[in-house]
Coordinates of C-alpha atoms and ligand atoms in Angstrom, one line a residue:
X1 CA 9.9 -21.5 10.0
X2 CA 8.5 -18.9 12.4
X3 CA 10.9 -15.9 12.4
X4 CA 10.1 -14.6 15.9
X5 CA 8.3 -17.4 17.7
X6 CA 8.3 -15.5 21.0
X7 CA 6.3 -12.6 19.5
X8 CA 4.3 -14.5 16.8
X9 CA 3.0 -17.2 19.1
X10 CA 2.1 -15.3 22.3
X11 CA -1.0 -16.2 24.2
X12 CA -3.7 -13.6 24.5
X13 CA -2.8 -12.4 27.9
X14 CA 0.9 -12.1 27.1
X15 CA 0.2 -10.2 23.9
X16 CA -2.2 -7.9 25.5
X17 CA 0.3 -7.1 28.3
X18 CA 3.0 -6.3 25.8
X19 CA 0.6 -4.1 23.8
X20 CA -0.5 -2.2 26.9
X21 CA 3.1 -1.6 28.0
X22 CA 4.1 -0.4 24.5
X23 CA 1.0 1.8 24.0
X24 CA 1.6 3.6 27.3
X25 CA 5.2 4.2 26.4
X26 CA 4.4 5.4 22.8
X27 CA 1.6 7.8 24.0
X28 CA 4.0 9.3 26.5
X29 CA 6.8 9.5 23.9
X30 CA 4.7 11.3 21.2
X31 CA 3.3 13.6 23.8
X32 CA 6.8 14.6 24.8
X33 CA 8.3 14.7 21.4
X34 CA 5.8 15.7 18.8
X35 CA 4.1 19.1 18.6
X36 CA 1.6 17.5 16.3
X37 CA 0.4 15.0 18.9
X38 CA 0.6 17.5 21.7
X39 CA -1.9 19.6 19.8
X40 CA -4.0 16.7 18.8
X41 CA -4.2 15.3 22.3
X42 CA -5.0 18.7 23.7
X43 CA -7.8 19.4 21.3
X44 CA -9.4 16.0 22.1
X45 CA -8.9 16.4 25.8
X46 CA -6.7 13.4 26.5
X47 CA -3.4 13.2 28.3
X48 CA -1.0 10.3 28.7
X49 CA -2.4 9.8 32.2
X50 CA -5.7 8.6 30.6
X51 CA -4.0 5.6 29.0
X52 CA -3.5 2.8 31.4
X53 CA -3.9 -0.3 29.2
X54 CA -4.4 -1.2 25.5
X55 CA -8.2 -1.0 26.1
X56 CA -7.9 2.7 26.6
X57 CA -6.8 3.1 23.0
X58 CA -10.3 4.1 22.0
X59 CA -9.9 7.3 24.1
X60 CA -7.2 8.5 21.7
X61 CA -8.0 10.6 18.6
X62 CA -7.6 9.3 15.1
X63 CA -4.8 10.3 12.7
X64 CA -5.6 10.7 9.0
X65 CA -3.7 11.0 5.8
X66 CA -4.7 14.7 5.6
X67 CA -2.9 15.3 8.9
X68 CA 0.3 14.2 7.2
X69 CA -0.3 16.3 4.2
X70 CA -1.2 19.4 6.2
X71 CA 2.0 19.0 8.2
X72 CA 4.1 18.4 5.1
X73 CA 7.0 17.6 5.0
X74 CA 8.2 16.8 8.5
X75 CA 5.6 18.1 10.9
X76 CA 4.5 14.7 12.2
X77 CA 8.0 13.4 13.0
X78 CA 8.7 12.7 16.7
X79 CA 12.4 13.0 16.2
X80 CA 14.8 15.6 14.9
X81 CA 15.5 15.3 11.3
X82 CA 19.1 14.6 12.0
X83 CA 18.1 11.3 13.7
X84 CA 16.0 10.2 10.7
X85 CA 17.9 7.8 8.5
X86 CA 15.6 7.3 5.6
X87 CA 12.6 9.0 4.0
X88 CA 9.9 7.5 1.8
X89 CA 6.9 9.1 0.2
X90 CA 3.6 7.9 -1.1
X91 CA 0.8 9.8 -2.9
X92 CA -1.3 12.3 -1.1
X93 CA -4.9 13.1 -2.1
X94 CA -3.8 16.3 -3.7
X95 CA -0.7 18.5 -3.9
X96 CA 1.8 17.3 -1.4
X97 CA 2.7 13.7 -1.1
X98 CA 2.7 11.8 2.2
X99 CA 6.2 11.8 3.8
X100 CA 7.4 9.1 6.2
X101 CA 10.7 9.2 8.2
X102 CA 12.5 6.2 9.7
X103 CA 15.0 6.2 12.5
X104 CA 17.8 3.6 12.6
X105 CA 15.6 1.6 15.0
X106 CA 12.6 1.9 12.7
X107 CA 14.7 0.4 9.8
X108 CA 15.6 -2.5 12.2
X109 CA 11.9 -2.9 13.0
X110 CA 11.1 -2.9 9.3
X111 CA 13.7 -5.5 8.6
X112 CA 12.3 -7.7 11.4
X113 CA 8.6 -7.5 10.3
X114 CA 9.4 -8.2 6.7
X115 CA 11.6 -11.1 7.8
X116 CA 8.6 -12.4 9.6
X117 CA 6.5 -12.0 6.4
X118 CA 9.1 -13.9 4.3
X119 CA 9.1 -16.8 6.8
X120 CA 5.3 -16.8 6.7
X121 CA 5.5 -17.2 3.0
X122 CA 7.9 -20.2 3.4
X123 CA 11.3 -18.6 2.8
X124 CA 14.3 -20.0 4.7
X125 CA 17.8 -18.5 5.1
X126 CA 19.9 -19.2 2.0
X127 CA 17.0 -18.9 -0.4
X128 CA 17.5 -16.6 -3.4
X129 CA 14.9 -13.8 -3.8
X130 CA 14.2 -11.7 -6.9
X131 CA 12.8 -8.4 -5.7
X132 CA 10.8 -6.9 -8.5
X133 CA 9.0 -4.2 -6.5
X134 CA 10.2 -0.7 -7.4
X135 CA 13.2 0.5 -5.4
X136 CA 13.2 4.2 -4.5
X137 CA 10.7 6.4 -2.8
X138 CA 8.1 3.6 -3.0
X139 CA 8.6 1.3 0.0
X140 CA 8.2 -2.0 -1.8
X141 CA 11.7 -2.6 -3.1
X142 CA 13.7 -1.5 0.0
X143 CA 11.2 -3.1 2.4
X144 CA 11.6 -6.5 0.9
X145 CA 15.3 -5.9 0.6
X146 CA 15.8 -5.1 4.3
X147 CA 13.7 -8.1 5.4
X148 CA 15.6 -10.4 3.1
X149 CA 18.9 -9.2 4.5
X150 CA 17.7 -9.8 8.0
X151 CA 16.5 -13.4 7.2
X152 CA 19.7 -14.2 5.3
X153 CA 18.5 -14.5 1.8
X154 CA 20.5 -13.9 -1.4
X155 CA 18.9 -10.8 -2.9
X156 CA 18.6 -9.9 -6.6
X157 CA 17.5 -6.3 -6.4
X158 CA 16.0 -6.1 -9.9
X159 CA 13.4 -3.4 -9.1
X160 CA 10.4 -3.3 -11.4
X161 CA 10.4 -3.2 -15.2
X162 CA 12.8 -4.5 -17.8
X163 CA 10.8 -7.6 -18.0
X164 CA 12.9 -9.5 -20.5
X165 CA 15.9 -8.9 -18.3
X166 CA 14.0 -10.1 -15.2
X167 CA 13.1 -13.3 -17.1
X168 CA 16.7 -13.9 -18.2
X169 CA 17.9 -13.5 -14.6
X170 CA 15.1 -15.9 -13.5
X171 CA 16.4 -18.5 -16.0
X172 CA 20.1 -18.0 -15.3
X173 CA 20.2 -17.5 -11.5
X174 CA 17.2 -19.7 -10.6
X175 CA 15.8 -17.8 -7.6
X176 CA 13.3 -19.6 -5.4
X177 CA 11.2 -16.5 -4.5
X178 CA 9.7 -13.7 -6.5
X179 CA 8.4 -10.5 -4.9
X180 CA 6.4 -8.0 -7.0
X181 CA 2.8 -6.8 -7.5
X182 CA 0.4 -9.6 -8.5
X183 CA -0.4 -7.9 -11.8
X184 CA 3.3 -7.7 -12.7
X185 CA 3.6 -11.4 -12.2
X186 CA 0.9 -12.0 -14.8
X187 CA 2.5 -9.5 -17.1
X188 CA 5.8 -11.5 -16.7
X189 CA 4.0 -14.7 -17.5
X190 CA 2.6 -13.2 -20.7
X191 CA 6.1 -12.0 -21.7
X192 CA 7.6 -15.3 -20.8
X193 CA 5.1 -17.0 -23.1
X194 CA 6.1 -14.7 -26.0
X195 CA 9.8 -15.6 -25.3
X196 CA 9.0 -19.3 -25.5
X197 CA 9.7 -19.9 -21.8
X198 CA 7.8 -22.8 -20.2
X199 CA 6.5 -21.0 -17.1
X200 CA 5.7 -24.3 -15.4
X201 CA 9.4 -25.3 -15.4
X202 CA 11.0 -22.3 -13.7
X203 CA 12.6 -22.0 -10.3
X204 CA 10.2 -19.8 -8.5
X205 CA 8.3 -21.7 -5.7
X206 CA 7.0 -18.8 -3.9
X207 CA 5.5 -15.4 -4.9
X208 CA 5.1 -12.6 -2.4
X209 CA 2.5 -10.3 -3.9
X210 CA 1.0 -7.1 -2.6
X211 CA 0.8 -3.3 -2.9
X212 CA -2.6 -3.6 -4.8
X213 CA -5.8 -5.5 -4.4
X214 CA -6.1 -9.0 -5.8
X215 CA -8.6 -11.8 -5.5
X216 CA -8.7 -15.5 -4.9
X217 CA -9.4 -15.9 -8.6
X218 CA -6.2 -14.0 -9.4
X219 CA -4.3 -16.2 -7.0
X220 CA -5.5 -19.3 -8.8
X221 CA -4.5 -17.8 -12.2
X222 CA -1.0 -16.8 -10.9
X223 CA -0.4 -20.2 -9.2
X224 CA -1.4 -22.2 -12.3
X225 CA 0.6 -20.0 -14.7
X226 CA 3.8 -20.1 -12.6
X227 CA 3.3 -23.3 -10.6
X228 CA 4.1 -21.5 -7.3
X229 CA 2.5 -20.6 -4.0
X230 CA 1.2 -17.1 -4.3
X231 CA 1.1 -15.3 -0.9
X232 CA -0.4 -11.9 0.0
X233 CA 1.7 -9.3 1.7
X234 CA 0.1 -6.1 3.0
X235 CA 1.4 -2.8 4.2
X236 CA 1.3 1.0 3.8
X237 CA 4.0 3.6 3.8
X238 CA 2.6 5.6 6.6
X239 CA 2.9 2.6 9.0
X240 CA 6.1 1.1 7.7
X241 CA 5.6 -0.1 4.1
X242 CA 5.4 -3.8 3.3
X243 CA 5.6 -5.9 6.4
X244 CA 2.5 -5.0 8.3
X245 CA 0.8 -8.4 7.5
X246 CA 1.4 -11.5 5.4
X247 CA -0.3 -14.8 4.6
X248 CA 1.2 -18.0 5.8
X249 CA 1.1 -21.1 3.7
X250 CA -2.4 -22.0 5.0
X251 CA -3.7 -18.9 3.0
X252 CA -6.4 -18.2 5.6
X253 CA -5.8 -14.6 6.3
X254 CA -2.8 -12.3 6.7
X255 CA -0.9 -12.5 10.1
X256 CA -0.5 -9.0 11.4
X257 CA 2.5 -8.2 13.7
X258 CA 0.2 -6.9 16.4
X259 CA 2.9 -6.6 19.0
X260 CA 4.2 -3.7 17.0
X261 CA 1.2 -2.6 14.9
X262 CA -1.9 -2.6 17.0
X263 CA -5.0 -3.2 14.8
X264 CA -8.5 -2.1 15.3
X265 CA -11.4 -2.5 12.9
X266 CA -14.0 0.2 13.1
X267 CA -17.3 1.0 11.4
X268 CA -16.3 4.0 9.3
X269 CA -19.7 5.6 9.7
X270 CA -19.8 5.6 13.5
X271 CA -16.1 5.4 14.2
X272 CA -16.9 2.7 16.8
X273 CA -15.5 -0.8 16.8
X274 CA -17.0 -3.0 14.1
X275 CA -18.7 -6.2 15.3
X276 CA -16.2 -9.0 15.5
X277 CA -15.8 -10.7 12.1
X278 CA -17.7 -8.0 10.3
X279 CA -15.9 -5.8 7.7
X280 CA -14.7 -2.4 8.7
X281 CA -11.9 0.0 8.3
X282 CA -8.5 -1.1 9.6
X283 CA -7.0 1.4 12.1
X284 CA -3.4 0.9 13.1
X285 CA -1.3 2.3 16.0
X286 CA 2.4 1.8 15.8
X287 CA 3.5 1.0 19.3
X288 CA 7.3 0.7 19.0
X289 CA 8.3 3.2 16.2
X290 CA 10.4 6.2 17.0
X291 CA 10.8 8.4 13.9
X292 CA 7.2 8.9 13.1
X293 CA 4.9 6.9 15.3
X294 CA 1.2 7.1 14.3
X295 CA -1.7 6.9 16.7
X296 CA -4.9 5.3 15.5
X297 CA -4.1 5.8 11.8
X298 CA -7.1 5.4 9.5
X299 CA -5.8 3.2 6.7
X300 CA -9.1 3.4 4.7
X301 CA -8.6 -0.3 3.9
X302 CA -11.6 -2.5 4.6
X303 CA -10.9 -5.9 6.3
X304 CA -12.3 -8.4 8.7
X305 CA -10.4 -9.6 11.7
X306 CA -9.8 -13.1 13.0
X307 CA -8.3 -13.7 16.4
X308 CA -8.3 -17.5 16.3
X309 CA -5.0 -19.4 16.5
X310 CA -3.8 -20.4 13.0
X311 CA -3.1 -23.9 11.9
X312 CA 0.5 -22.8 11.2
X313 CA 1.0 -22.3 15.0
X314 CA 1.1 -18.5 15.0
X315 CA -1.4 -16.8 17.3
X316 CA -0.9 -13.4 15.8
X317 CA -4.3 -12.1 14.6
X318 CA -5.2 -12.3 11.0
X319 CA -6.8 -9.7 8.6
X320 CA -8.7 -10.8 5.6
X321 CA -7.5 -9.9 2.1
X322 CA -8.2 -6.2 1.6
X323 CA -11.9 -6.1 0.6
X324 CA -12.1 -2.5 -0.6
X325 CA -11.4 1.1 0.5
X326 CA -13.5 3.7 2.3
X327 CA -12.3 6.4 0.0
X328 CA -11.9 6.7 -3.8
X329 CA -8.2 5.7 -4.0
X330 CA -7.4 3.0 -6.6
X331 CA -4.2 1.4 -7.6
X332 CA -2.7 1.2 -11.1
X333 CA 0.5 -0.7 -11.6
X334 CA 1.2 -0.5 -7.9
X335 CA 0.8 3.3 -7.9
X336 CA -1.9 4.7 -5.6
X337 CA -4.1 7.2 -7.5
X338 CA -6.6 9.6 -6.0
X339 CA -9.1 11.1 -8.5
X340 CA -8.5 14.4 -6.7
X341 CA -4.8 14.4 -7.9
X342 CA -6.0 14.3 -11.5
X343 CA -8.7 16.8 -10.9
X344 CA -6.2 19.3 -9.6
X345 CA -4.1 19.0 -12.8
X346 CA -7.2 19.4 -15.0
X347 CA -8.3 22.5 -13.1
X348 CA -4.9 24.1 -13.6
X349 CA -5.1 23.8 -17.4
X350 CA -7.1 26.4 -19.3
X351 CA -9.6 24.9 -21.8
X352 CA -10.7 21.8 -19.8
X353 CA -13.8 21.5 -17.8
X354 CA -13.9 19.9 -14.3
X355 CA -15.9 17.0 -15.9
X356 CA -13.8 13.9 -16.3
X357 CA -13.8 10.2 -16.0
X358 CA -11.0 7.7 -15.2
X359 CA -11.2 4.4 -17.0
X360 CA -9.0 1.6 -15.7
X361 CA -8.6 -1.6 -17.8
X362 CA -6.3 -4.6 -17.6
X363 CA -4.7 -5.9 -20.7
X364 CA -4.8 -9.6 -21.4
X365 CA -1.2 -9.8 -20.1
X366 CA -2.0 -8.3 -16.8
X367 CA -0.8 -4.7 -17.5
X368 CA -3.1 -2.0 -16.2
X369 CA -4.0 1.1 -18.3
X370 CA -5.5 4.3 -17.1
X371 CA -7.4 6.4 -19.6
X372 CA -8.5 9.9 -18.6
X373 CA -11.6 11.3 -20.4
X374 CA -11.7 15.1 -20.2
X375 CA -14.3 17.5 -21.4
X376 CA -13.1 20.4 -23.4
X377 CA -14.9 23.7 -23.1
X378 CA -16.8 25.0 -26.1
X379 CA -14.2 27.6 -27.0
X380 CA -11.4 25.0 -27.4
X381 CA -13.5 22.3 -28.9
X382 CA -13.7 24.1 -32.2
X383 CA -9.9 23.9 -32.5
X384 CA -8.1 21.9 -35.2
X385 CA -7.5 18.2 -34.7
X386 CA -3.8 18.7 -34.6
X387 CA -4.1 21.2 -31.8
X388 CA -6.3 18.9 -29.8
X389 CA -3.8 16.1 -30.1
X390 CA -1.1 18.4 -28.8
X391 CA -3.4 19.4 -26.0
X392 CA -4.1 15.8 -25.0
X393 CA -0.3 15.1 -24.9
X394 CA 0.2 18.2 -22.7
X395 CA -2.4 17.0 -20.2
X396 CA -1.0 13.5 -20.2
X397 CA 2.5 14.8 -19.5
X398 CA 1.2 16.9 -16.5
X399 CA -0.7 14.0 -15.0
X400 CA 2.3 11.7 -15.6
X401 CA 4.6 14.1 -13.7
X402 CA 2.3 13.8 -10.7
X403 CA 1.5 10.1 -10.8
X404 CA 4.7 8.7 -12.3
X405 CA 2.8 6.4 -14.6
X406 CA 1.8 6.8 -18.2
X407 CA -1.8 7.7 -18.9
X408 CA -3.8 8.1 -22.1
X409 CA -5.8 11.3 -22.3
X410 CA -8.9 11.5 -24.5
X411 CA -10.6 14.9 -25.0
X412 CA -14.4 14.6 -25.4
X413 CA -17.1 16.9 -26.4
X414 CA -18.6 19.4 -24.0
X415 CA -21.4 17.9 -21.9
X416 CA -20.7 14.3 -23.1
X417 CA -19.7 12.9 -19.7
X418 CA -22.7 11.8 -17.7
X419 CA -23.7 14.3 -14.9
X420 CA -24.7 13.1 -11.5
X421 CA -27.1 14.6 -9.0
X422 CA -25.2 12.9 -6.3
X423 CA -21.6 11.6 -6.1
X424 CA -20.0 11.9 -9.5
X425 CA -18.8 8.5 -10.8
X426 CA -15.2 9.4 -11.5
X427 CA -13.7 5.9 -11.7
X428 CA -14.8 3.1 -14.0
X429 CA -12.7 0.1 -13.0
X430 CA -13.1 -2.6 -15.7
X431 CA -10.5 -4.9 -14.2
X432 CA -11.6 -8.2 -12.9
X433 CA -9.5 -8.1 -9.8
Ligands
LIG1 O1 1.9 -0.5 -1.2 C1 3.4 -1.0 0.6 C2 3.6 -2.3 0.0 C3 4.7 -2.6 -0.9 C4 2.8 -3.4 0.4 C5 4.9 -3.9 -1.4 C6 3.0 -4.7 -0.1 C7 4.0 -4.9 -1.0 P1 1.6 2.4 -0.3 O2 2.2 2.7 -1.6 O3 1.6 3.4 0.8 O4 2.4 1.2 0.3 O5 0.1 1.9 -0.5 C8 -0.6 1.4 0.6 O6 -1.8 0.0 -0.9 O7 -3.4 1.2 2.0 C9 -3.7 -0.6 0.4 O8 -4.8 0.2 -0.1 C10 -2.9 -1.0 -0.8 N1 -2.3 -2.3 -0.6 C11 -1.0 -2.6 -0.1 N2 -0.9 -4.0 0.0 C12 -2.0 -4.5 -0.4 C13 -2.5 -5.9 -0.6 C14 2.5 -0.1 -0.2 N3 -1.7 -6.9 -0.3 C15 -2.0 1.0 0.1 N4 -3.8 -6.0 -1.0 C16 -2.8 0.3 1.2 C17 -4.6 -5.0 -1.3 C18 -2.9 -3.5 -0.8 N5 -4.2 -3.7 -1.2

């Protein structure tokens, strides 16, 4: 089933005309309503008059994550706070998180695009879905929830965690769809095995997995463990949350709702369009949002783009799976982590040196662990073992309060972390993603 055939199967000319009309309207709108964009346009010498069609988008300046952080909390909104109905946040590089505000119309849009994604994955009205993405400030839980309501699914809003309870619900309620991070689905498989559940005989037919990178190899593993179709869903809080793009059952790229999220792929070194089919950074402009529209937002995610019509009948362009990042952000248990966030904590604690390394591993069962190796300075290193333990716990607590995930801190001898003459290697990711 195609949720919005009119928009998802447009011919090139029809799509481009809608995109042009919507871009012109959005540029005009943000120019009238957002001080942030008035200033940005003025400093790059563009006015709404310069934008006559979607092809003129390249004349517009980029928006970056730091813009959101620098204007924390509400400086990028295009509407009064009283017209904002919901607020979500995701991690910033340091200090302030990134805040996103949704108007009533934006929540409707979110519901629509996630409903499209659910249909892409093979969901039909009346199906039961177990939503095991976190509910709360993270966009995963509520995004899948709104889309499921729109499509007419029966929702079990489990949120993440409490794995044994999730598995009991699975056995008793028999949902057809699971939505969570791909790594959590593997962790659930491991727990199910321990509980003696035959994972090949359960009711899930479809898994809607995203919020972190995962490979074809991982797809195969999940599909063989759970005997389901594992589909990829992509999104980011700044744009809307989940619902930006989703694979259809052909599994040949993720359909992006480009009538509402206009995609460009650029070479991050030159900031010019990447050659068609070549990997580059995905840049997205929201062309129908009202609360916090973003112009040419640099996602930092690397993809390739495919404009060919898909065998499923949709003409909406497809992005590849996310191939990497142009920055150093990595994702642990669905939580975005920037090394700079951890560095900031370390620098605020007396006794540590700004030499650290982050080691990410995946347990056999699919659970990710983050270990933080920190150099102590000479003075503190002579302290008693008991005191050092206490110190490790203190650092771990501080980091956990910023990241909201448990980490293991290990203090190491002064000068034991390898020095680099160039870019320091902060993250050692040992997961086979
Ligand atoms: O992760 C939104 C989401 C929730 C997407 C549930 C899918 C399912 P953020 O927390 O803002 O939002 O993180 C956004 O996560 O820029 C990517 O780097 C990464 N990411 C999201 N989906 C995928 C995916 C949500 N399917 C950042 N594959 C993005 C790889 C993904 N990376």
